[in-house]
Amino acid sequence: MSDTLRIGLVLPDVMGTYGDGGNALVLRQRLRMRGYDAEIIDITLADPVPDSFDIYTLGGAEDSAQRLATRHLQKYPGLQQAAAKGAPVLAICAAIQVLGNWYETSSGEKVDGVGLFDVTTSPQATRAIGEVTTSPVMDGLKAPLTGFENHRGGTLLGADAAPLAKVTRGVGNGVGDGTEGVVQGSVIGTYLHGPALARNPELADLLIARALGIPATDLAPLDLPVVDRLRRERLRA
Ligand code: GLN
């Protein structure tokens, strides 16, 4: 790790439809408030994907945009190399599908994915839109996770993929098993927009602690009443 933590915002030009770039802002802000230097580096379709960054985030997208992203990540496998070295990666919504084994678009086209998640995604009868609340099952998370979902794809987890959480309200992965999100190695996926890390600071700190190579309990607590208020509102909504 260099002195400045580098947060790679992966393909915001095509995977930036739902404001998930805010996750990179949250990571940078929570690092800076604790005295760490941190910067966000956009990795666009014009760039190869570096494998040396400290954290990576990918956002959601429409079907056509996610197809462009899939091709780019297959051509430049820096993200796969970084994940193999244990770099934390956060993948939102369409990014779960892109990082999976394959996904089928709403028009019925089957697209090979990047293979970082042992999951497959197929369109469901109805689009899932609305608030989601979940109870985490991943080690290191205790607080309910909240977010907003908007997807037609339903994601089935294979043997190598574990769920991030169990749905208590909303749809989540959407194939009837009550799960939400995916965890495989250092890569975490969720259908939660919001952006997810603004609404779920515990998840933000889990990624930060992993990037720093320290236990999350060693991170200085941050007193941010606005974040607590947002969480209370969303849990009530
Ligand atoms: N296009 C995908 C779907 O509808 C993902 C949408 C999203 O990223 N919000 O399933």
Coordinates of N, CA and C and ligand atoms in Angstrom, one line a residue:
M1 N 0.8 -1.2 0.0 CA 0.0 0.0 0.0 C 0.9 1.3 0.0
S2 N 0.6 2.2 -0.9 CA 1.4 3.4 -0.9 C 0.8 4.3 0.2
D3 N 1.4 5.5 0.4 CA 1.0 6.4 1.5 C -0.5 6.9 1.3
T4 N -0.8 7.1 0.0 CA -2.2 7.5 -0.3 C -3.0 6.2 -0.7
L5 N -4.1 6.0 0.0 CA -5.0 4.9 -0.4 C -5.7 5.2 -1.7
R6 N -5.6 4.3 -2.6 CA -6.2 4.5 -3.9 C -7.5 3.7 -4.1
I7 N -8.6 4.5 -4.3 CA -9.9 3.9 -4.4 C -10.2 3.9 -5.9
G8 N -10.3 2.7 -6.5 CA -10.6 2.6 -8.0 C -12.1 2.6 -8.2
L9 N -12.6 3.7 -8.9 CA -14.1 3.7 -9.2 C -14.1 3.1 -10.7
V10 N -14.6 1.9 -10.8 CA -14.5 1.1 -12.0 C -15.6 1.5 -13.0
L11 N -15.3 2.0 -14.1 CA -16.2 2.3 -15.2 C -17.4 3.1 -14.9
P12 N -17.1 4.3 -14.2 CA -18.3 5.2 -13.9 C -18.9 5.7 -15.1
D13 N -18.2 5.7 -16.3 CA -18.8 6.2 -17.5 C -19.9 5.2 -18.0
V14 N -19.9 4.0 -17.7 CA -21.0 3.1 -18.1 C -21.7 2.4 -16.9
M15 N -21.1 2.3 -15.8 CA -21.7 1.7 -14.6 C -22.0 2.8 -13.5
G16 N -22.5 4.0 -14.0 CA -22.7 5.1 -13.1 C -24.1 5.6 -13.0
T17 N -25.1 4.8 -13.5 CA -26.4 5.3 -13.7 C -27.2 5.7 -12.4
Y18 N -26.8 5.0 -11.3 CA -27.7 5.1 -10.1 C -27.0 5.8 -9.0
G19 N -25.9 6.6 -9.3 CA -25.3 7.3 -8.3 C -24.4 6.5 -7.3
D20 N -24.1 5.3 -7.8 CA -23.3 4.4 -6.9 C -21.8 4.9 -6.7
G21 N -21.4 5.9 -7.6 CA -20.1 6.5 -7.4 C -20.0 7.1 -6.0
G22 N -21.1 7.4 -5.4 CA -21.1 7.9 -4.0 C -20.4 7.0 -3.0
N23 N -20.4 5.7 -3.3 CA -19.7 4.7 -2.4 C -18.2 5.1 -2.3
A24 N -17.6 5.5 -3.5 CA -16.2 5.9 -3.5 C -16.0 7.1 -2.6
L25 N -16.9 8.1 -2.7 CA -16.9 9.3 -1.9 C -16.9 9.0 -0.4
V26 N -17.8 8.1 -0.1 CA -18.0 7.7 1.3 C -16.7 7.1 1.9
L27 N -16.1 6.2 1.1 CA -14.8 5.5 1.5 C -13.7 6.6 1.7
R28 N -13.6 7.5 0.7 CA -12.6 8.5 0.8 C -12.8 9.4 2.0
Q29 N -14.0 9.8 2.3 CA -14.3 10.7 3.4 C -14.1 10.0 4.7
R30 N -14.5 8.8 4.9 CA -14.3 8.1 6.1 C -12.8 7.8 6.4
L31 N -12.0 7.6 5.3 CA -10.6 7.5 5.5 C -10.0 8.9 5.9
R32 N -10.3 9.9 5.2 CA -9.7 11.2 5.5 C -10.1 11.7 6.9
M33 N -11.3 11.4 7.3 CA -11.7 11.9 8.7 C -10.9 11.2 9.7
R34 N -10.3 10.1 9.3 CA -9.4 9.3 10.3 C -8.0 9.6 10.1
G35 N -7.7 10.6 9.2 CA -6.3 11.0 9.0 C -5.5 10.3 8.0
Y36 N -6.2 9.5 7.2 CA -5.5 8.8 6.1 C -5.6 9.6 4.8
D37 N -4.6 9.6 4.0 CA -4.7 10.2 2.6 C -5.4 9.2 1.7
A38 N -6.4 9.7 1.0 CA -7.1 8.8 0.1 C -7.5 9.5 -1.2
E39 N -7.5 8.9 -2.3 CA -7.9 9.5 -3.5 C -8.8 8.5 -4.3
I40 N -9.7 9.1 -5.1 CA -10.5 8.3 -6.0 C -9.9 8.4 -7.4
I41 N -9.7 7.2 -8.1 CA -9.3 7.3 -9.4 C -10.3 6.6 -10.3
D42 N -10.8 7.4 -11.3 CA -11.8 6.8 -12.2 C -11.1 5.9 -13.2
I43 N -11.6 4.7 -13.4 CA -11.1 3.8 -14.4 C -12.2 3.8 -15.5
T44 N -12.0 4.4 -16.6 CA -13.0 4.5 -17.6 C -12.8 3.5 -18.8
L45 N -13.7 3.5 -19.7 CA -13.6 2.6 -20.9 C -12.3 2.9 -21.7
A46 N -11.8 4.1 -21.5 CA -10.5 4.5 -22.2 C -9.3 4.0 -21.5
D47 N -9.4 3.4 -20.3 CA -8.2 3.0 -19.5 C -8.2 1.4 -19.4
P48 N -6.9 0.9 -19.3 CA -6.8 -0.5 -18.9 C -7.2 -0.5 -17.4
V49 N -7.4 -1.6 -16.8 CA -7.8 -1.7 -15.4 C -6.6 -2.0 -14.5
P50 N -6.1 -1.1 -13.7 CA -4.9 -1.4 -12.9 C -5.2 -2.4 -11.8
D51 N -4.2 -3.2 -11.4 CA -4.4 -4.2 -10.4 C -3.8 -3.9 -9.1
S52 N -3.4 -2.6 -8.9 CA -2.6 -2.2 -7.8 C -3.3 -1.3 -6.8
F53 N -4.6 -1.1 -7.0 CA -5.3 -0.1 -6.1 C -5.7 -0.9 -4.8
D54 N -6.1 0.0 -3.8 CA -6.4 -0.6 -2.5 C -7.8 -1.0 -2.3
I55 N -8.7 -0.4 -2.9 CA -10.2 -0.8 -2.9 C -10.7 -0.5 -4.3
Y56 N -11.7 -1.3 -4.7 CA -12.4 -1.0 -5.9 C -13.9 -1.0 -5.7
T57 N -14.6 -0.1 -6.4 CA -16.1 -0.1 -6.3 C -16.6 0.0 -7.8
L58 N -17.7 -0.7 -7.9 CA -18.4 -0.7 -9.2 C -19.9 -0.5 -9.0
G59 N -20.5 0.3 -9.9 CA -21.9 0.7 -9.7 C -22.9 -0.1 -10.6
G60 N -24.2 0.2 -10.5 CA -25.2 -0.4 -11.3 C -25.3 0.2 -12.7
A61 N -26.0 -0.4 -13.6 CA -26.1 0.1 -14.9 C -27.3 -0.6 -15.6
E62 N -27.7 0.0 -16.8 CA -28.7 -0.7 -17.6 C -28.0 -1.8 -18.4
D63 N -28.8 -2.7 -19.0 CA -28.3 -3.9 -19.6 C -27.2 -3.6 -20.7
S64 N -27.5 -2.6 -21.5 CA -26.6 -2.3 -22.6 C -25.2 -1.8 -22.1
A65 N -25.3 -1.0 -21.1 CA -24.1 -0.4 -20.5 C -23.3 -1.5 -19.8
Q66 N -24.0 -2.4 -19.1 CA -23.3 -3.5 -18.4 C -22.6 -4.4 -19.3
R67 N -23.1 -4.6 -20.5 CA -22.5 -5.4 -21.5 C -21.1 -4.8 -21.9
L68 N -21.1 -3.5 -22.1 CA -19.8 -2.8 -22.5 C -18.8 -3.0 -21.3
A69 N -19.3 -2.9 -20.1 CA -18.4 -3.0 -18.9 C -17.8 -4.4 -18.9
T70 N -18.7 -5.4 -19.2 CA -18.2 -6.8 -19.1 C -17.1 -7.1 -20.1
R71 N -17.3 -6.6 -21.3 CA -16.2 -6.8 -22.3 C -14.9 -6.1 -21.9
H72 N -15.0 -4.9 -21.3 CA -13.8 -4.2 -20.9 C -13.1 -5.0 -19.8
L73 N -13.8 -5.4 -18.8 CA -13.2 -6.1 -17.7 C -12.6 -7.5 -18.1
Q74 N -13.2 -8.1 -19.1 CA -12.6 -9.3 -19.7 C -11.3 -9.0 -20.4
K75 N -11.3 -7.9 -21.2 CA -10.1 -7.6 -22.0 C -8.9 -7.1 -21.1
Y76 N -9.2 -6.4 -20.0 CA -8.2 -5.9 -19.1 C -8.4 -6.5 -17.7
P77 N -7.9 -7.7 -17.4 CA -8.3 -8.4 -16.1 C -7.6 -7.9 -14.8
G78 N -7.4 -6.6 -14.8 CA -6.7 -6.0 -13.6 C -7.6 -6.2 -12.3
L79 N -8.9 -6.1 -12.4 CA -9.8 -6.3 -11.3 C -9.7 -7.7 -10.8
Q80 N -9.7 -8.7 -11.7 CA -9.6 -10.1 -11.3 C -8.2 -10.3 -10.6
Q81 N -7.2 -9.7 -11.1 CA -5.8 -9.9 -10.5 C -5.8 -9.2 -9.1
A82 N -6.4 -8.1 -8.9 CA -6.4 -7.4 -7.6 C -7.2 -8.2 -6.6
A83 N -8.4 -8.8 -7.1 CA -9.2 -9.6 -6.2 C -8.4 -10.8 -5.7
A84 N -7.7 -11.4 -6.7 CA -6.9 -12.6 -6.3 C -5.8 -12.3 -5.3
K85 N -5.4 -11.0 -5.2 CA -4.4 -10.6 -4.2 C -5.1 -10.2 -2.9
G86 N -6.4 -10.2 -2.9 CA -7.2 -9.9 -1.7 C -7.7 -8.5 -1.6
A87 N -7.6 -7.7 -2.6 CA -8.1 -6.3 -2.6 C -9.6 -6.3 -2.4
P88 N -10.1 -5.5 -1.4 CA -11.6 -5.4 -1.3 C -12.2 -4.8 -2.5
V89 N -13.3 -5.4 -2.9 CA -14.1 -5.0 -4.1 C -15.6 -4.9 -3.7
L90 N -16.2 -3.8 -4.0 CA -17.7 -3.7 -3.7 C -18.4 -3.5 -5.1
A91 N -19.3 -4.4 -5.3 CA -20.0 -4.5 -6.6 C -21.5 -4.3 -6.4
I92 N -22.1 -3.3 -7.0 CA -23.5 -3.0 -6.8 C -24.4 -3.4 -8.0
C93 N -25.4 -4.1 -7.7 CA -26.5 -4.5 -8.6 C -26.0 -5.0 -9.9
A94 N -26.1 -4.3 -11.1 CA -25.6 -4.9 -12.3 C -24.2 -5.4 -12.2
A95 N -23.4 -4.8 -11.3 CA -22.0 -5.2 -11.2 C -21.9 -6.6 -10.6
I96 N -22.9 -7.1 -9.8 CA -22.9 -8.5 -9.4 C -23.1 -9.4 -10.6
Q97 N -24.0 -8.9 -11.5 CA -24.3 -9.7 -12.6 C -23.0 -9.8 -13.6
V98 N -22.4 -8.7 -13.8 CA -21.2 -8.6 -14.6 C -20.1 -9.5 -14.0
L99 N -19.9 -9.5 -12.7 CA -18.8 -10.3 -12.1 C -19.2 -11.7 -12.0
G100 N -20.4 -12.1 -12.3 CA -20.8 -13.5 -12.2 C -20.3 -14.4 -13.3
N101 N -20.9 -15.6 -13.4 CA -20.5 -16.6 -14.5 C -21.1 -16.2 -15.8
W102 N -22.4 -15.9 -15.7 CA -23.2 -15.3 -16.9 C -24.4 -14.7 -16.4
Y103 N -24.9 -13.8 -17.3 CA -26.2 -13.2 -17.0 C -27.0 -13.1 -18.3
E104 N -28.3 -13.2 -18.2 CA -29.2 -13.0 -19.3 C -29.9 -11.7 -19.2
T105 N -29.9 -10.9 -20.3 CA -30.5 -9.6 -20.3 C -32.0 -9.7 -20.4
S106 N -32.7 -8.6 -20.2 CA -34.2 -8.6 -20.3 C -34.6 -9.0 -21.8
S107 N -33.7 -8.7 -22.8 CA -34.1 -9.1 -24.1 C -33.7 -10.5 -24.5
G108 N -33.2 -11.3 -23.5 CA -32.9 -12.7 -23.7 C -31.5 -13.1 -24.1
E109 N -30.6 -12.1 -24.2 CA -29.3 -12.4 -24.6 C -28.5 -12.9 -23.4
K110 N -27.8 -14.0 -23.6 CA -27.0 -14.6 -22.5 C -25.5 -14.1 -22.7
V111 N -25.0 -13.5 -21.7 CA -23.6 -12.8 -21.8 C -22.7 -13.5 -20.7
D112 N -21.5 -14.0 -21.2 CA -20.5 -14.5 -20.2 C -20.0 -13.4 -19.3
G113 N -19.9 -13.7 -18.0 CA -19.5 -12.7 -17.1 C -18.0 -12.8 -16.8
V114 N -17.5 -12.1 -15.8 CA -16.1 -12.0 -15.5 C -15.6 -13.2 -14.6
G115 N -16.6 -13.9 -13.9 CA -16.3 -15.1 -13.2 C -15.7 -14.9 -11.8
L116 N -15.8 -13.6 -11.2 CA -15.4 -13.4 -9.8 C -16.4 -13.9 -8.8
F117 N -17.6 -14.0 -9.2 CA -18.7 -14.5 -8.4 C -19.2 -15.8 -9.0
D118 N -19.4 -16.8 -8.2 CA -20.1 -18.1 -8.7 C -21.6 -17.9 -8.6
V119 N -22.1 -17.0 -9.5 CA -23.5 -16.7 -9.6 C -23.9 -16.6 -11.0
T120 N -25.2 -16.8 -11.3 CA -25.8 -16.6 -12.6 C -27.1 -15.8 -12.4
T121 N -27.4 -15.0 -13.4 CA -28.5 -14.1 -13.3 C -29.5 -14.2 -14.5
S122 N -30.8 -14.3 -14.2 CA -31.8 -14.4 -15.3 C -32.9 -13.4 -15.0
P123 N -33.5 -12.8 -16.1 CA -34.6 -11.9 -15.8 C -35.8 -12.5 -15.1
Q124 N -36.4 -11.8 -14.2 CA -37.6 -12.3 -13.5 C -38.9 -11.7 -14.1
A125 N -40.0 -12.3 -13.7 CA -41.3 -11.8 -14.3 C -41.5 -10.4 -14.0
T126 N -41.2 -9.9 -12.8 CA -41.4 -8.5 -12.5 C -40.1 -7.8 -12.0
R127 N -40.1 -6.5 -12.3 CA -38.9 -5.7 -11.8 C -39.0 -5.5 -10.3
A128 N -38.0 -5.6 -9.6 CA -37.9 -5.3 -8.2 C -37.6 -3.9 -8.0
I129 N -38.5 -3.1 -7.4 CA -38.2 -1.7 -7.2 C -38.7 -1.3 -5.8
G130 N -37.8 -0.7 -5.0 CA -38.3 -0.3 -3.7 C -37.2 -0.4 -2.6
E131 N -37.6 0.0 -1.4 CA -36.7 -0.1 -0.2 C -36.5 -1.6 0.2
V132 N -35.3 -1.8 0.6 CA -34.9 -3.1 1.0 C -34.2 -3.0 2.4
T133 N -34.6 -3.9 3.3 CA -33.9 -4.0 4.6 C -33.5 -5.5 4.8
T134 N -32.2 -5.7 5.2 CA -31.7 -7.0 5.4 C -31.0 -7.2 6.7
S135 N -30.9 -8.5 7.1 CA -30.1 -8.8 8.3 C -28.8 -9.5 7.8
P136 N -27.7 -8.9 8.1 CA -26.4 -9.5 7.5 C -26.1 -10.9 8.0
V137 N -25.6 -11.7 7.2 CA -25.1 -13.0 7.6 C -23.5 -13.1 7.5
M138 N -22.9 -12.1 6.8 CA -21.5 -12.1 6.6 C -20.8 -11.8 8.0
D139 N -19.7 -12.5 8.3 CA -19.0 -12.2 9.5 C -18.5 -10.7 9.5
G140 N -18.6 -10.1 10.6 CA -18.1 -8.7 10.8 C -19.2 -7.7 10.6
L141 N -20.4 -8.1 10.2 CA -21.5 -7.1 10.1 C -22.6 -7.5 11.1
K142 N -23.1 -6.5 11.8 CA -24.2 -6.8 12.7 C -25.5 -6.0 12.4
A143 N -25.3 -4.7 12.0 CA -26.4 -3.8 11.9 C -27.2 -4.2 10.6
P144 N -28.5 -4.0 10.6 CA -29.3 -4.2 9.4 C -28.8 -3.4 8.3
L145 N -28.8 -3.9 7.1 CA -28.4 -3.2 5.9 C -29.6 -2.6 5.2
T146 N -29.6 -1.4 4.7 CA -30.7 -0.9 4.0 C -30.3 -0.3 2.7
G147 N -31.2 -0.2 1.8 CA -30.9 0.4 0.5 C -32.1 0.4 -0.4
F148 N -31.9 0.8 -1.6 CA -33.0 0.9 -2.6 C -32.7 0.0 -3.8
E149 N -33.6 -0.9 -4.2 CA -33.3 -1.8 -5.3 C -34.1 -1.4 -6.5
N150 N -33.5 -1.7 -7.7 CA -34.2 -1.5 -9.0 C -33.5 -2.4 -10.0
H151 N -34.1 -3.6 -10.1 CA -33.5 -4.6 -11.0 C -34.5 -5.6 -11.5
R152 N -34.3 -6.1 -12.7 CA -35.2 -7.2 -13.2 C -34.5 -8.5 -13.0
G153 N -33.1 -8.5 -13.0 CA -32.4 -9.7 -12.9 C -32.5 -10.3 -11.6
G154 N -32.6 -11.7 -11.5 CA -32.6 -12.4 -10.2 C -31.3 -13.3 -10.2
T155 N -30.6 -13.3 -9.1 CA -29.3 -13.9 -9.0 C -29.3 -15.1 -8.2
L156 N -28.8 -16.2 -8.8 CA -28.8 -17.5 -8.1 C -27.3 -17.8 -7.7
L157 N -27.1 -18.0 -6.4 CA -25.8 -18.3 -5.9 C -25.3 -19.7 -6.1
G158 N -24.1 -19.9 -6.6 CA -23.5 -21.2 -6.7 C -22.8 -21.6 -5.4
A159 N -22.1 -22.8 -5.5 CA -21.6 -23.4 -4.3 C -20.4 -22.5 -3.7
D160 N -19.7 -21.8 -4.5 CA -18.6 -21.0 -4.0 C -19.0 -19.6 -3.5
A161 N -20.2 -19.2 -3.7 CA -20.7 -17.9 -3.3 C -21.6 -18.0 -2.1
A162 N -21.4 -17.0 -1.1 CA -22.2 -17.0 0.1 C -23.1 -15.7 0.0
P163 N -24.2 -15.7 0.7 CA -25.0 -14.5 0.7 C -24.4 -13.5 1.6
L164 N -24.7 -12.2 1.3 CA -24.3 -11.1 2.2 C -25.3 -11.0 3.4
A165 N -26.6 -11.2 3.1 CA -27.6 -11.0 4.1 C -28.9 -11.8 3.8
K166 N -29.8 -11.8 4.7 CA -31.1 -12.3 4.5 C -32.1 -11.1 4.4
V167 N -33.0 -11.2 3.5 CA -34.0 -10.1 3.3 C -35.0 -10.1 4.4
T168 N -35.3 -8.9 5.0 CA -36.4 -8.8 5.9 C -37.5 -7.9 5.3
R169 N -37.2 -7.1 4.3 CA -38.2 -6.4 3.5 C -37.6 -6.2 2.1
G170 N -38.4 -6.3 1.1 CA -37.9 -6.2 -0.3 C -37.6 -7.5 -1.0
V171 N -36.9 -7.5 -2.0 CA -36.7 -8.6 -2.9 C -35.2 -9.2 -2.8
G172 N -34.2 -8.4 -2.9 CA -32.8 -8.8 -2.9 C -32.5 -9.6 -4.1
N173 N -31.8 -10.8 -3.9 CA -31.3 -11.5 -5.1 C -32.4 -12.0 -5.9
G174 N -33.6 -12.2 -5.4 CA -34.8 -12.4 -6.2 C -35.1 -13.7 -6.8
V175 N -34.5 -14.8 -6.3 CA -34.8 -16.1 -6.8 C -35.5 -17.0 -5.8
G176 N -36.1 -16.4 -4.8 CA -36.9 -17.1 -3.9 C -36.3 -17.7 -2.7
D177 N -34.9 -17.5 -2.5 CA -34.3 -18.1 -1.4 C -34.1 -17.1 -0.2
G178 N -34.6 -15.9 -0.4 CA -34.5 -14.9 0.7 C -33.2 -14.3 0.9
T179 N -32.2 -14.5 0.0 CA -30.9 -14.0 0.2 C -30.8 -12.6 -0.5
E180 N -29.8 -11.8 0.0 CA -29.4 -10.6 -0.6 C -27.9 -10.5 -0.7
G181 N -27.4 -10.2 -1.9 CA -26.0 -9.9 -2.1 C -25.2 -11.2 -2.1
V182 N -23.9 -11.0 -2.3 CA -22.9 -12.1 -2.5 C -21.6 -11.8 -1.9
V183 N -21.0 -12.8 -1.3 CA -19.6 -12.6 -0.8 C -18.8 -13.8 -1.3
Q184 N -17.7 -13.5 -1.9 CA -16.8 -14.5 -2.4 C -15.4 -14.0 -2.3
G185 N -14.5 -14.5 -1.4 CA -13.2 -14.0 -1.2 C -13.3 -12.5 -0.7
S186 N -12.6 -11.7 -1.3 CA -12.6 -10.3 -0.9 C -13.6 -9.4 -1.7
V187 N -14.4 -10.1 -2.5 CA -15.4 -9.4 -3.3 C -16.8 -9.5 -2.7
I188 N -17.4 -8.3 -2.5 CA -18.8 -8.2 -1.9 C -19.7 -7.6 -2.9
G189 N -20.9 -8.2 -3.1 CA -21.8 -7.6 -4.0 C -23.1 -7.4 -3.3
T190 N -23.9 -6.4 -3.7 CA -25.2 -6.2 -3.1 C -26.1 -5.5 -4.2
Y191 N -27.4 -5.7 -4.1 CA -28.4 -5.0 -4.9 C -28.7 -3.7 -4.4
L192 N -28.2 -3.3 -3.2 CA -28.5 -2.0 -2.6 C -27.9 -0.8 -3.2
H193 N -28.7 0.1 -3.8 CA -28.3 1.4 -4.1 C -28.5 2.3 -2.9
G194 N -28.1 3.5 -3.0 CA -28.4 4.4 -1.9 C -27.7 5.7 -1.8
P195 N -26.4 5.9 -2.1 CA -25.5 4.8 -2.2 C -25.3 3.9 -1.0
A196 N -25.1 2.6 -1.2 CA -25.1 1.7 -0.1 C -24.2 2.1 1.1
L197 N -23.0 2.6 0.8 CA -22.1 2.9 1.9 C -22.5 4.1 2.7
A198 N -23.3 5.0 2.1 CA -23.8 6.2 2.9 C -24.8 5.7 3.9
R199 N -25.5 4.7 3.5 CA -26.6 4.2 4.4 C -26.1 3.0 5.3
N200 N -24.9 2.5 5.1 CA -24.5 1.3 5.8 C -23.0 1.5 6.2
P201 N -22.7 2.4 7.2 CA -21.3 2.7 7.5 C -20.5 1.5 8.0
E202 N -21.2 0.5 8.6 CA -20.4 -0.7 9.1 C -19.8 -1.4 7.9
L203 N -20.5 -1.4 6.8 CA -20.0 -2.1 5.6 C -18.8 -1.3 5.0
A204 N -19.0 0.1 5.0 CA -17.9 0.9 4.6 C -16.6 0.7 5.4
D205 N -16.8 0.6 6.7 CA -15.6 0.4 7.6 C -15.0 -1.0 7.4
L206 N -15.8 -2.0 7.1 CA -15.3 -3.3 6.9 C -14.3 -3.3 5.7
L207 N -14.8 -2.6 4.6 CA -13.9 -2.5 3.4 C -12.6 -1.7 3.7
I208 N -12.8 -0.6 4.4 CA -11.7 0.2 4.8 C -10.6 -0.6 5.6
A209 N -11.1 -1.3 6.6 CA -10.2 -2.0 7.5 C -9.5 -3.1 6.7
R210 N -10.2 -3.7 5.8 CA -9.5 -4.8 5.0 C -8.4 -4.1 4.1
A211 N -8.7 -2.9 3.6 CA -7.8 -2.3 2.7 C -6.5 -1.9 3.5
L212 N -6.8 -1.5 4.8 CA -5.6 -1.1 5.6 C -4.9 -2.3 6.3
G213 N -5.6 -3.4 6.2 CA -5.0 -4.7 6.8 C -5.1 -4.6 8.3
I214 N -6.1 -4.0 8.9 CA -6.3 -4.0 10.3 C -7.7 -4.4 10.7
P215 N -8.0 -4.9 12.0 CA -9.4 -5.2 12.3 C -10.2 -3.9 12.3
A216 N -11.5 -4.1 11.9 CA -12.4 -2.9 11.9 C -12.5 -2.3 13.3
T217 N -12.4 -3.1 14.3 CA -12.5 -2.5 15.7 C -11.3 -1.6 16.0
D218 N -10.2 -1.6 15.2 CA -9.1 -0.7 15.4 C -9.4 0.7 14.8
L219 N -10.4 0.8 14.0 CA -10.7 2.1 13.4 C -11.3 3.1 14.4
A220 N -10.9 4.3 14.4 CA -11.4 5.3 15.3 C -12.9 5.5 15.0
P221 N -13.8 5.5 16.0 CA -15.2 5.7 15.7 C -15.4 7.1 15.1
L222 N -16.4 7.3 14.2 CA -16.8 8.6 13.7 C -18.1 9.0 14.2
D223 N -18.2 10.2 14.7 CA -19.5 10.7 15.2 C -20.2 11.5 14.1
L224 N -21.1 10.9 13.5 CA -21.8 11.5 12.3 C -23.3 11.4 12.5
P225 N -23.9 12.3 13.2 CA -25.3 12.3 13.5 C -26.1 12.2 12.2
V226 N -25.7 12.8 11.1 CA -26.5 12.8 9.9 C -26.6 11.4 9.3
V227 N -25.5 10.6 9.5 CA -25.6 9.2 9.0 C -26.5 8.4 9.9
D228 N -26.5 8.6 11.2 CA -27.4 7.9 12.1 C -28.9 8.3 11.8
R229 N -29.1 9.5 11.5 CA -30.4 10.0 11.2 C -31.0 9.3 10.0
L230 N -30.1 9.3 8.9 CA -30.5 8.6 7.7 C -30.8 7.2 7.9
R231 N -30.0 6.5 8.7 CA -30.3 5.1 9.0 C -31.6 4.9 9.7
R232 N -31.9 5.7 10.7 CA -33.1 5.6 11.4 C -34.3 5.8 10.5
E233 N -34.2 6.9 9.7 CA -35.3 7.2 8.7 C -35.6 6.0 7.8
R234 N -34.5 5.4 7.3 CA -34.6 4.4 6.3 C -35.2 3.1 6.9
L235 N -34.8 2.8 8.2 CA -35.3 1.6 8.8 C -36.8 1.8 9.1
R236 N -37.2 3.0 9.3 CA -38.7 3.3 9.6 C -39.5 3.3 8.3
A237 N -38.8 3.7 7.2 CA -39.6 4.1 5.9 C -40.4 2.9 5.4
Ligands
GLN1 N1 -29.8 -4.2 -15.7 C1 -29.9 -4.9 -14.5 C2 -31.2 -5.4 -14.1 O1 -32.2 -4.8 -14.4 C3 -29.2 -4.1 -13.4 C4 -30.0 -2.9 -13.0 C5 -29.2 -2.0 -12.0 O2 -28.0 -2.0 -11.9 N2 -29.9 -1.3 -11.2 O3 -31.3 -6.5 -13.4

